[in-house]
Short mmCIF file of C-alpha atoms and ligand atoms in Angstrom, two decimals:
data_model
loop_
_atom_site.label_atom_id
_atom_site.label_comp_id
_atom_site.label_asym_id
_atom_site.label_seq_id
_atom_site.Cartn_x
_atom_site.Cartn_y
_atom_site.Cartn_z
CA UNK P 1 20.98 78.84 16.74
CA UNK P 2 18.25 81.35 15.98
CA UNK P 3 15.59 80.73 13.83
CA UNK P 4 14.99 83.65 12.49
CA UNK P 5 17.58 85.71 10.98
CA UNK P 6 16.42 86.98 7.84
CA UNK P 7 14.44 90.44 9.18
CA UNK P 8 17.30 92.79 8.08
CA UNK P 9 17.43 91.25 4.67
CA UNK P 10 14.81 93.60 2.91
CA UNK P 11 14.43 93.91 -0.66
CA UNK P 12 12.03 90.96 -1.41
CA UNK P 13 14.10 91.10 -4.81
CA UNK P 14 17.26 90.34 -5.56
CA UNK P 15 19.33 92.97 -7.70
CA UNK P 16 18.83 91.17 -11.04
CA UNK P 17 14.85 91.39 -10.33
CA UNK P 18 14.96 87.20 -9.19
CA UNK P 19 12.58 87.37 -6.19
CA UNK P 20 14.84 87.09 -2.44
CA UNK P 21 12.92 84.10 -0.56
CA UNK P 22 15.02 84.72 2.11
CA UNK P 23 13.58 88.69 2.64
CA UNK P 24 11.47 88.87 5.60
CA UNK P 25 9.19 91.64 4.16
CA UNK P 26 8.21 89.22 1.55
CA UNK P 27 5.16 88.20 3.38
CA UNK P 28 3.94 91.52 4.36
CA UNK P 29 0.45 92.36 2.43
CA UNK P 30 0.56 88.57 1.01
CA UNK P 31 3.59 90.22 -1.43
CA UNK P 32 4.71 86.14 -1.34
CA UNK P 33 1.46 84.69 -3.36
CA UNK P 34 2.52 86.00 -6.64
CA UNK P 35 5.71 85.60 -6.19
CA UNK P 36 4.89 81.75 -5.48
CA UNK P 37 2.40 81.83 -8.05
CA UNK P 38 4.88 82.38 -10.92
CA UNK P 39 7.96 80.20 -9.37
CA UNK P 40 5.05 76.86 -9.40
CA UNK P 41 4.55 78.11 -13.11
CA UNK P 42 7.67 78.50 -14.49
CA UNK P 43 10.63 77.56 -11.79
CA UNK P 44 9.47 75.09 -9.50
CA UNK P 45 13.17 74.30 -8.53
CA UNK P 46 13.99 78.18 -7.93
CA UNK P 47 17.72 78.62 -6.64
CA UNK P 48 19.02 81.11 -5.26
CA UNK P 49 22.77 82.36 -5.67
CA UNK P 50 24.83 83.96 -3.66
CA UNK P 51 22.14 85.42 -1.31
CA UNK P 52 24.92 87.91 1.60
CA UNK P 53 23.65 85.83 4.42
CA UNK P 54 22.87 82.54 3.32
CA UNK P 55 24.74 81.64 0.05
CA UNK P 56 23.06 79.48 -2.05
CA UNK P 57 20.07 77.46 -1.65
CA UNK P 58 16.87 75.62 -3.54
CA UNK P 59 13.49 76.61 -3.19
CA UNK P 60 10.85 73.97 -3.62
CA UNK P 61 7.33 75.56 -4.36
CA UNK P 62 4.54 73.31 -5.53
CA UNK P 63 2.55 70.86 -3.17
CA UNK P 64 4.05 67.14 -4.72
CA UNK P 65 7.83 68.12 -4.92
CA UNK P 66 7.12 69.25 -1.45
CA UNK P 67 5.64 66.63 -0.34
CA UNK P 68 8.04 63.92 -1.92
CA UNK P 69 10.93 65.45 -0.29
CA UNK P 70 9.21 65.68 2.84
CA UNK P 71 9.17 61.91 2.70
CA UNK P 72 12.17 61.14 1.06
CA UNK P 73 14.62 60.93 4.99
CA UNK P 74 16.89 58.93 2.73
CA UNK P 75 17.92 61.36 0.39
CA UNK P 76 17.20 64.55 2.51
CA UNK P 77 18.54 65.13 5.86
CA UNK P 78 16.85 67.45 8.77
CA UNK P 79 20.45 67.49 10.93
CA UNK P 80 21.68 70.80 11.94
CA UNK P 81 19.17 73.62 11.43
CA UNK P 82 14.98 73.71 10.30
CA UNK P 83 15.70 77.05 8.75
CA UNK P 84 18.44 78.51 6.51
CA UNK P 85 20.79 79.54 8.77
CA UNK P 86 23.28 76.80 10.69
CA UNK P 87 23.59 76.06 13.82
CA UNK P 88 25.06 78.65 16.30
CA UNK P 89 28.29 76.61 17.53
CA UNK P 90 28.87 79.08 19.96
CA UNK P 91 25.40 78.67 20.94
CA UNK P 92 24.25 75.56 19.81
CA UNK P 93 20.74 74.27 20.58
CA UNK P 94 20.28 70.81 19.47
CA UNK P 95 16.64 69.70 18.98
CA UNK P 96 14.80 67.04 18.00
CA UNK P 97 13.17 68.55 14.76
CA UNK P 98 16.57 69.23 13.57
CA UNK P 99 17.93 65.55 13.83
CA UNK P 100 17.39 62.27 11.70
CA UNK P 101 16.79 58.85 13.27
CA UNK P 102 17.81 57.03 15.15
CA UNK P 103 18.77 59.84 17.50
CA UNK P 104 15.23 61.94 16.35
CA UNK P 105 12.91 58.83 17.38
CA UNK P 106 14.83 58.37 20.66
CA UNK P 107 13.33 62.10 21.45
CA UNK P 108 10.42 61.75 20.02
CA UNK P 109 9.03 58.67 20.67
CA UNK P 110 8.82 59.71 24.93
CA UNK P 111 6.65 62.48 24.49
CA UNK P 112 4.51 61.21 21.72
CA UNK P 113 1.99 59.41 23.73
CA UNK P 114 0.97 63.30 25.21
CA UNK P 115 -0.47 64.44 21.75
CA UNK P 116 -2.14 60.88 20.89
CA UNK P 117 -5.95 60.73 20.55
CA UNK P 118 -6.47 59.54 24.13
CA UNK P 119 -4.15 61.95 25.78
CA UNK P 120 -6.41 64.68 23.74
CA UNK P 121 -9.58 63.41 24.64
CA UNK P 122 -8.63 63.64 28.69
CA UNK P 123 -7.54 67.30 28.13
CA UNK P 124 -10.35 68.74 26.10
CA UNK P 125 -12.26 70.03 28.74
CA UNK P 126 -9.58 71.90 30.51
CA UNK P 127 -8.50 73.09 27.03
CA UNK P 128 -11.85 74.37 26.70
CA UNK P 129 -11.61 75.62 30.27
CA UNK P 130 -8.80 77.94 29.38
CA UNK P 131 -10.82 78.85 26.19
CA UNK P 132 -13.79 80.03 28.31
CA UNK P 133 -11.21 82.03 30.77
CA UNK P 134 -9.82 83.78 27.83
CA UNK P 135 -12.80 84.71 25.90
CA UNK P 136 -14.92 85.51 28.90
CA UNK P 137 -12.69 88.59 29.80
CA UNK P 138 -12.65 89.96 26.49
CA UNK P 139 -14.78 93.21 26.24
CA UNK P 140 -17.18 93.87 23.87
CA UNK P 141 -18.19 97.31 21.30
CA UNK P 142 -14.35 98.60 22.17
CA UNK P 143 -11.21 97.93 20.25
CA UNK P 144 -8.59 95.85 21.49
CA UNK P 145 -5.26 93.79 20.81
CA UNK P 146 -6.51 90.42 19.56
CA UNK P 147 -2.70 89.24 19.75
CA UNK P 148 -2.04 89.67 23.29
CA UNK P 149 -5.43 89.25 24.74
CA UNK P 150 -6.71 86.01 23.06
CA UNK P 151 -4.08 84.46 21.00
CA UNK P 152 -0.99 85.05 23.44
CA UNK P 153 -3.00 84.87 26.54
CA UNK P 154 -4.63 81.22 25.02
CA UNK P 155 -1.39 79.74 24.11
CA UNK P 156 0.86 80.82 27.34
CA UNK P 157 -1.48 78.90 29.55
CA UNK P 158 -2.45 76.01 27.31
CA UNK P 159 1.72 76.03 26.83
CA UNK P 160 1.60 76.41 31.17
CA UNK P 161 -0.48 73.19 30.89
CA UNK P 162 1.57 71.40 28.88
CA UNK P 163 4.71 71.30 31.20
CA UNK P 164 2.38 71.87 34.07
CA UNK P 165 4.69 74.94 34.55
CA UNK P 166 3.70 77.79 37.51
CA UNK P 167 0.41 79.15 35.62
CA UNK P 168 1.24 82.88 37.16
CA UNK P 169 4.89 82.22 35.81
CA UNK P 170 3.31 81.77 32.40
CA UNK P 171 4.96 84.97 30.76
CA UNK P 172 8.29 83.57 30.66
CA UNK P 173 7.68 80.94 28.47
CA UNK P 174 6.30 83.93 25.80
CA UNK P 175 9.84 85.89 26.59
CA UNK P 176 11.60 82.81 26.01
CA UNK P 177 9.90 81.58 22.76
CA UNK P 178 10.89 85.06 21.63
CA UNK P 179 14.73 84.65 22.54
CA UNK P 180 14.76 81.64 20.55
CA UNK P 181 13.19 83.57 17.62
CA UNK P 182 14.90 86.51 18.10
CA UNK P 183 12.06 88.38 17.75
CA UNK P 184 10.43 91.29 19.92
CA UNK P 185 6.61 91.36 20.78
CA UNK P 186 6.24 94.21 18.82
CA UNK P 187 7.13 92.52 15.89
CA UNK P 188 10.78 93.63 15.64
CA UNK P 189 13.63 91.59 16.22
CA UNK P 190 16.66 91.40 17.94
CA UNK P 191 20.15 90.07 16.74
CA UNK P 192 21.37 85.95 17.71
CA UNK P 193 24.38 87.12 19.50
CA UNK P 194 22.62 90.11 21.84
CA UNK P 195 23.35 88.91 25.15
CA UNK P 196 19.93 89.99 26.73
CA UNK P 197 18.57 86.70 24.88
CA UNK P 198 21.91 84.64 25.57
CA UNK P 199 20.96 85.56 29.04
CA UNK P 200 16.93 84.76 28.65
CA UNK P 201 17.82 81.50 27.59
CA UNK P 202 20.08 80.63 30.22
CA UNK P 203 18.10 81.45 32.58
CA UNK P 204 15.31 79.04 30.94
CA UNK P 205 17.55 76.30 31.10
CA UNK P 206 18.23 77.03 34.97
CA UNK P 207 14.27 77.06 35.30
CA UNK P 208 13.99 74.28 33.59
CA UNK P 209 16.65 72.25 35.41
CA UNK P 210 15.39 72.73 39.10
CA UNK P 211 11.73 71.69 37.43
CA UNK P 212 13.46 68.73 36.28
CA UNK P 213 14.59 67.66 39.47
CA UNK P 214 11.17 67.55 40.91
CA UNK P 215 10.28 65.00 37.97
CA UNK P 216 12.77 62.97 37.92
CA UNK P 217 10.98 60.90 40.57
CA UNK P 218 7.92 60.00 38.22
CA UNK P 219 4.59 60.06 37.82
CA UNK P 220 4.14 63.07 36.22
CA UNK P 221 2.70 62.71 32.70
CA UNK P 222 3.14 66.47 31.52
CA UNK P 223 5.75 66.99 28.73
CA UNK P 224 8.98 67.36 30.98
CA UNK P 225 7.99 64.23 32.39
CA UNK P 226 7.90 62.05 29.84
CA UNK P 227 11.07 63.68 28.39
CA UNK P 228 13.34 63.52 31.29
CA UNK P 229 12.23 60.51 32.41
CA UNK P 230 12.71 58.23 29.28
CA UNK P 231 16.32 56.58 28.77
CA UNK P 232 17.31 58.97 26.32
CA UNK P 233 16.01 62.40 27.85
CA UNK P 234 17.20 61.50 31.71
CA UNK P 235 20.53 61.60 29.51
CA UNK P 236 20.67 64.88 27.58
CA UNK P 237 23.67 67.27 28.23
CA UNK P 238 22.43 70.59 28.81
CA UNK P 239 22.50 72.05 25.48
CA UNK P 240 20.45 69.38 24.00
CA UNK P 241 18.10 69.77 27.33
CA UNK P 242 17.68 73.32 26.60
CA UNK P 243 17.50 72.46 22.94
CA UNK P 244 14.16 70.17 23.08
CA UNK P 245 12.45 72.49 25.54
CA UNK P 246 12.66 75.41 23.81
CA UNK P 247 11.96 73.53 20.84
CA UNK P 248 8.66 71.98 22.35
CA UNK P 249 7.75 75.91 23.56
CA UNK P 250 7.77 77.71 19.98
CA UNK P 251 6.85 74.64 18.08
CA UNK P 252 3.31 74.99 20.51
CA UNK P 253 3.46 79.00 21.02
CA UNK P 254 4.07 81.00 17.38
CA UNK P 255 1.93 78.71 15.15
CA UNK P 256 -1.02 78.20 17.09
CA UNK P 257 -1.12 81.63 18.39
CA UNK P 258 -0.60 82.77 14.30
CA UNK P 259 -2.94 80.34 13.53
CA UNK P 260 -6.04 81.81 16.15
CA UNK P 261 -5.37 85.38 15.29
CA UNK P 262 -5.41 84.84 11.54
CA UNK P 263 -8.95 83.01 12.51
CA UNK P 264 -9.58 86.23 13.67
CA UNK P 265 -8.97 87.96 10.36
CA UNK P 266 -10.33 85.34 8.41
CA UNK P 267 -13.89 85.30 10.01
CA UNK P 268 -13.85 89.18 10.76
CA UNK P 269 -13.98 88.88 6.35
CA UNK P 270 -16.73 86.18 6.13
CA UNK P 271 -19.23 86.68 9.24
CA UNK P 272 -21.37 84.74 7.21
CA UNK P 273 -18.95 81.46 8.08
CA UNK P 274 -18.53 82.91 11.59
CA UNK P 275 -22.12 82.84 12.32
CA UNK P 276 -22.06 79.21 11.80
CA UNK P 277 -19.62 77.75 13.68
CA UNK P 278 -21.31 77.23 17.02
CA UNK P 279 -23.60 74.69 15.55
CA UNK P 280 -21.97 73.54 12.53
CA UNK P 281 -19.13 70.63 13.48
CA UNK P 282 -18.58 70.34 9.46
CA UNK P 283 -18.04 73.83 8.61
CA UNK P 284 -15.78 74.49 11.94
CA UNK P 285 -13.30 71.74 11.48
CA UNK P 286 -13.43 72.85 7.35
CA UNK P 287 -12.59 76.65 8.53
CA UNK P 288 -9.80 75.38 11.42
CA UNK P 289 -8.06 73.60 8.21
CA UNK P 290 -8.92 76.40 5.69
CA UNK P 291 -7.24 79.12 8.10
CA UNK P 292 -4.02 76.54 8.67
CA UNK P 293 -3.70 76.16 4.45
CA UNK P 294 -4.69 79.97 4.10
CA UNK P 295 -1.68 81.06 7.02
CA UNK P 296 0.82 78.03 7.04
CA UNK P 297 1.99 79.66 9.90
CA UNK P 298 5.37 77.59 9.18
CA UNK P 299 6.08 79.50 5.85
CA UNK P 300 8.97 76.73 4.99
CA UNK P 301 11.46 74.00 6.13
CA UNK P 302 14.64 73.43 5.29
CA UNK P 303 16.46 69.89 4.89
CA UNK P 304 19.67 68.99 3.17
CA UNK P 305 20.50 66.98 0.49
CA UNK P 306 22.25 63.68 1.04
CA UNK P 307 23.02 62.46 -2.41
CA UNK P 308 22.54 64.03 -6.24
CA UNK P 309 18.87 64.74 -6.40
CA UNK P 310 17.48 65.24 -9.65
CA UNK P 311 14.37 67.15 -9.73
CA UNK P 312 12.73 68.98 -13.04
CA UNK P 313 15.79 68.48 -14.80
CA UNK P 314 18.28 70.15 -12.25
CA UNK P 315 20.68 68.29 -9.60
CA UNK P 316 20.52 69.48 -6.14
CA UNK P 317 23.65 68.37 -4.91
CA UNK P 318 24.97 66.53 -1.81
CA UNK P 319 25.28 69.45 0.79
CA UNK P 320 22.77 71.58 -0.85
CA UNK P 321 20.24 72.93 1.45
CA UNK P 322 16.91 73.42 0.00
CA UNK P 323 13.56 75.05 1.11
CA UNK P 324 10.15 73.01 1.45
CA UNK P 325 7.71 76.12 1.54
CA UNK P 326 4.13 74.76 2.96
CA UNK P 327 3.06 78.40 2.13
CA UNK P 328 3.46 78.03 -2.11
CA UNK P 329 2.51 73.79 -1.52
CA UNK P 330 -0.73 75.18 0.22
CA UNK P 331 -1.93 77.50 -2.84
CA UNK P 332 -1.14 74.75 -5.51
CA UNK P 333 -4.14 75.31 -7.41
CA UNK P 334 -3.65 71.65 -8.64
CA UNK P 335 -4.12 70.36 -5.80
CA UNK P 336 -6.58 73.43 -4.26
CA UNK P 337 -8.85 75.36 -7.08
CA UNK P 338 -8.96 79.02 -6.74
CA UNK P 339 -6.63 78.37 -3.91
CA UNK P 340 -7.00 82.21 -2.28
CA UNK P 341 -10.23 81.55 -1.61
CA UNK P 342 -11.21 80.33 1.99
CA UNK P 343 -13.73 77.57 1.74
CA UNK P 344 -14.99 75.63 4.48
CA UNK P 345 -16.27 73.24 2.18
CA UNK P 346 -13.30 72.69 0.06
CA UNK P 347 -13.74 68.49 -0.20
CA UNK P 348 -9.87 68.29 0.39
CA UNK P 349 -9.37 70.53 2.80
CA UNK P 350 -7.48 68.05 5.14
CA UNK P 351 -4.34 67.86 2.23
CA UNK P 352 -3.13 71.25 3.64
CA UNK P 353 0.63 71.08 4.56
CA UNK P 354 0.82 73.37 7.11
CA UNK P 355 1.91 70.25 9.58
CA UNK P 356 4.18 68.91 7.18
CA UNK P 357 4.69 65.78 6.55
CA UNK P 358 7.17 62.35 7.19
CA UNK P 359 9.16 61.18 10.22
CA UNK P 360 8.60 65.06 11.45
CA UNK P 361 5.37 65.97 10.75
CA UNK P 362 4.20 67.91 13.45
CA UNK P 363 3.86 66.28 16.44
CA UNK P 364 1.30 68.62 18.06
CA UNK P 365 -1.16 68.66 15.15
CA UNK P 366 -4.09 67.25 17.10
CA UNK P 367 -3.41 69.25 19.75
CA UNK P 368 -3.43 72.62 17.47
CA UNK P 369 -6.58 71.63 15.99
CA UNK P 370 -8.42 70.96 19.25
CA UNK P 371 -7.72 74.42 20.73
CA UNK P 372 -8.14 76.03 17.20
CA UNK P 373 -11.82 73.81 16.66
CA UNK P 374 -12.71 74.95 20.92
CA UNK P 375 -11.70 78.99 20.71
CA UNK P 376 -13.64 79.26 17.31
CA UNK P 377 -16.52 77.11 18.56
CA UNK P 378 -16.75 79.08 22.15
CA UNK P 379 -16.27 82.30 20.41
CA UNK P 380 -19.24 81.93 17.98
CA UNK P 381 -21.54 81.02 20.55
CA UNK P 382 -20.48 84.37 22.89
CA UNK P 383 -19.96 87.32 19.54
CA UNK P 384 -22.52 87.38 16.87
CA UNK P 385 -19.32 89.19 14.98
CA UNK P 386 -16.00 90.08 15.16
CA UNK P 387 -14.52 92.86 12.94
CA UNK P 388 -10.42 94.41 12.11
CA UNK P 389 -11.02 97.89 13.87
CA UNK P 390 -7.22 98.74 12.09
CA UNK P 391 -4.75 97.05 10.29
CA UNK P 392 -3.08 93.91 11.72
CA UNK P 393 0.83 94.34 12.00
CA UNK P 394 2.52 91.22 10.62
CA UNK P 395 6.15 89.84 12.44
CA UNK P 396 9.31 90.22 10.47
CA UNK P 397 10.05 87.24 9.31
CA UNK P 398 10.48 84.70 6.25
CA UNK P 399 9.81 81.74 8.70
CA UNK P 400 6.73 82.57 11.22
CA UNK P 401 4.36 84.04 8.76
CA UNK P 402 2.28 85.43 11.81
CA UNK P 403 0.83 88.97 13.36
CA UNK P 404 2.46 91.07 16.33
CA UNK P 405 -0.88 92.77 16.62
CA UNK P 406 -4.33 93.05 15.91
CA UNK P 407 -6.94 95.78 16.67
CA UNK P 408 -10.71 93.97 17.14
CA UNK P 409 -14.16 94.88 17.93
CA UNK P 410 -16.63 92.07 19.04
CA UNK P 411 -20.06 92.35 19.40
CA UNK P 412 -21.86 90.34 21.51
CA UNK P 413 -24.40 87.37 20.88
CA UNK P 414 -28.05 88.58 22.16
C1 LIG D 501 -1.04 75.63 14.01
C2 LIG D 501 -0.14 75.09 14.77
C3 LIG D 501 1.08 74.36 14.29
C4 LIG D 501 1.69 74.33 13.06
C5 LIG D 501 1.25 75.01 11.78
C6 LIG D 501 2.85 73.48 13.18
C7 LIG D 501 3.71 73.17 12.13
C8 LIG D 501 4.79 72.31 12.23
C9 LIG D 501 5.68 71.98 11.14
C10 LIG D 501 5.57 72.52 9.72
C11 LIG D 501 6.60 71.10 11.60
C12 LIG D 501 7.75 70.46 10.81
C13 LIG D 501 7.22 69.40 9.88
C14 LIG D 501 8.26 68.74 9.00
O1 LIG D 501 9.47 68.95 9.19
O2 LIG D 501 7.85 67.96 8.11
C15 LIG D 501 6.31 70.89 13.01
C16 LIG D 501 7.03 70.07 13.84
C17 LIG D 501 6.78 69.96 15.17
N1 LIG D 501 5.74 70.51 15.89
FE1 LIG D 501 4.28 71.70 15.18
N2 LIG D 501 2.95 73.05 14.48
C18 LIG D 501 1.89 73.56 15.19
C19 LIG D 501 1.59 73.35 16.52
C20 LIG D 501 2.34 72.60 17.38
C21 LIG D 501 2.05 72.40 18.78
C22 LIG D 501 0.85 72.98 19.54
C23 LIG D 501 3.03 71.64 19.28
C24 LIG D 501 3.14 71.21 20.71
C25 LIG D 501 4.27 71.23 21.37
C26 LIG D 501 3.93 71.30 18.17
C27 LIG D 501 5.05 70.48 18.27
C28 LIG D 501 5.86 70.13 17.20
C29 LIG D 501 7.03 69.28 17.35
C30 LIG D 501 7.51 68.64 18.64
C31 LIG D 501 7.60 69.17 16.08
C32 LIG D 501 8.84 68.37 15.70
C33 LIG D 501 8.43 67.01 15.17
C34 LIG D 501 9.61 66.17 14.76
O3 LIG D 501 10.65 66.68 14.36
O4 LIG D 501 9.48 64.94 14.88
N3 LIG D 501 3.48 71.91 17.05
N4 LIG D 501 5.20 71.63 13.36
#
């Protein structure tokens, strides 16, 4: 399956002038927040007809429908695929975020304990370790790619960490997360069935076979380990092997890394907010959940329905797949006044929906928000600004609403 197939599809408008949800340019310039704006007012259940690549589907825009079929596992399934298009059966990649319970729980539940409280505590100060690495070698008064030299560079070895995978080998699991995408690092992307990324993905289940093997034994507590060595991950065929890891290595590269470099962006427009952080615990973890509602670096999910759902008059029916989009939920401006507006201070800032919500709300929330709250609190106390030295360039895509790259200038603290 890729996850990503919508780049080619355009036009951001359908022929009869009905906005295309599915169009990948849609998010470029925030084109999407008046576009979202008027489907809350007038069409909260939008659907879409006939679209050439997906047929039809429902789009669900404002924060409590959202929400309530986030919830709802009886009357909404998450089998198959997270985004509109199916599974690849030539290709198929089964995964744990695309699967209801029991089967979802049975994956789930054995590498939970790695993002509880506890487990985040131990690993703060290596997190914040890695932060330090990063930042340190930044250079300061000259432009440079914020992308690859803080966001990708963070994420690959915090992602390195996580599997306690070769830290010099890091770069593959970037290519990889890619693949699965099917996007390029320069934004682009490349088609499901190219056989450069059948190959790339192969070869990450080989690598992550022969790693397997050496923790099989036990001990480890790393995120391999405590898949392959529960009941129901020492079993997995290949596919569904390959499935979960790669699963586990976008889920914790493309939205964090989105997430830090639109940080970037966000505080290069407010240095006022910027110049606080270091000292200010309230206004960092406000920002860190601002820049998550302002990004939703997971533009949508997609479930299915299970039965006749009736929603603002309509029936969705059995079958039916329909679109949760976190990125229209998150500027509900009944839920978040003057929703464009970033506010550290909003009072509920922590309702953002960026993690979702239900059986699979994100399982690496806490762990986003710690290396989000450390790289914005190390950051402040080593540039007294940061600035956009050229316009960001956003990646393709109606899924990852994220940034390929992102010319900076930083100026250091005296
Ligand atoms: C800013 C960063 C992140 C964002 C915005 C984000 C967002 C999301 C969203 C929207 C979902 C689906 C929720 C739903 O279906 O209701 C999800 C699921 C998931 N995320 Fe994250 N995520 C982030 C970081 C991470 C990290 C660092 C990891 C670590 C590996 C991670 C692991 C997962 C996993 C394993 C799932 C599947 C949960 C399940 O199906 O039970 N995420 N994430």
């Amino acid at each position: 399956m890729s996850m990503d197939r919508n780049a080619d599809v355009t036009a951001g408008e359908l022929s009869t002038g009905a906005p295309d949800l599915a169009a990948a340019d849609l998010f470029h310039d925030d084109r999407h927040l008046p576009v979202f704006e008027a489907l809350r007012s007038t069409h909260p259940l939008y659907r879409q007809d006939a679209h050439p690549r997906f047929g039809s589907f429902w789009n669900v825009t404002r924060y409590n429908d959202i929400l309530q079929i986030d919830l709802d596992d009886a009357s909404f399934t998450a089998e198959d695929s997270f985004v509109l298009e199916d599974m690849d059966e030539q290709f198929p990649l089964p995964m744990f975020l695309a699967m209801d319970d029991p089967r979802h729980s049975e994956l789930r539940d054995p590498v939970k304990p790695f993002f509880s409280q506890a487990s985040m505590n131990r690993m703060r100060e290596s997190i914040r370790q890695e932060v330090c690495t990063v930042l340190d070698a930044l250079p300061c008064d000259e432009t440079f790619d914020w992308v690859e030299q803080v966001s990708i560079a963070l994420t690959s070895r915090i992602l390195a960490r996580m599997f306690d995978y070769p830290m010099e080998e890091r770069d593959d699991l970037i290519r990889w997360s890619h693949m699965v995408l099917c996007t390029t690092p320069e934004g682009g992307t490349i088609a499901p069935e190219d056989p450069m990324r059948q190959q790339a993905l192969l070869e990450c289940l080989d690598v992550f076979s022969r790693l397997r093997k050496s923790r099989d034994a036990g001990g480890g507590d790393d995120l391999l380990s405590l898949l392959v060595q529960s009941g129901a991950g020492a079993r997995l065929k290949p596919s569904e092997f390959l499935g979960n890891i790669l699963m586990l290595i976008v889920a914790g590269n493309d939205t964090t890394r989105n997430s830090i470099s639109a940080g970037a962006s966000t505080f290069a427009r407010h240095p006022e907010v910027f110049a606080r952080l270091a000292e200010d615990p309230e206004v960092l973890r406000g920002s860190v959940l601002e820049i998550l509602r302002l990004q939703s670096p997971i533009a949508y999910i997609r479930r299915r329905a299970r039965v006749p759902y009736v929603l603002h008059g309509r029936v969705i029916q059995p079958g039916e797949k329909v679109l949760l989009w976190y990125a229209s939920g998150n500027m509900d401006p009944t839920v978040f006044p003057d929703p464009e507006r970033f506010d550290p201070a909003r009072p509920n800032a922590f309702k953002m929906m960026a993690f979702g919500f239900g059986k699979h709300r994100c399982l690496g929330a806490r762990l986003a928000e710690l290396q989000l709250s450390l790289v914005w609190q190390e950051a402040a106390k080593r540039f007294s600004a940061i600035e956009l030295a050229g316009p960001p360039v956003q990646v393709a895509s109606s899924f990852i609403k994220g940034y390929a790259s992102m010319p900076v200038r930083l100026t250091r603290a005296s």
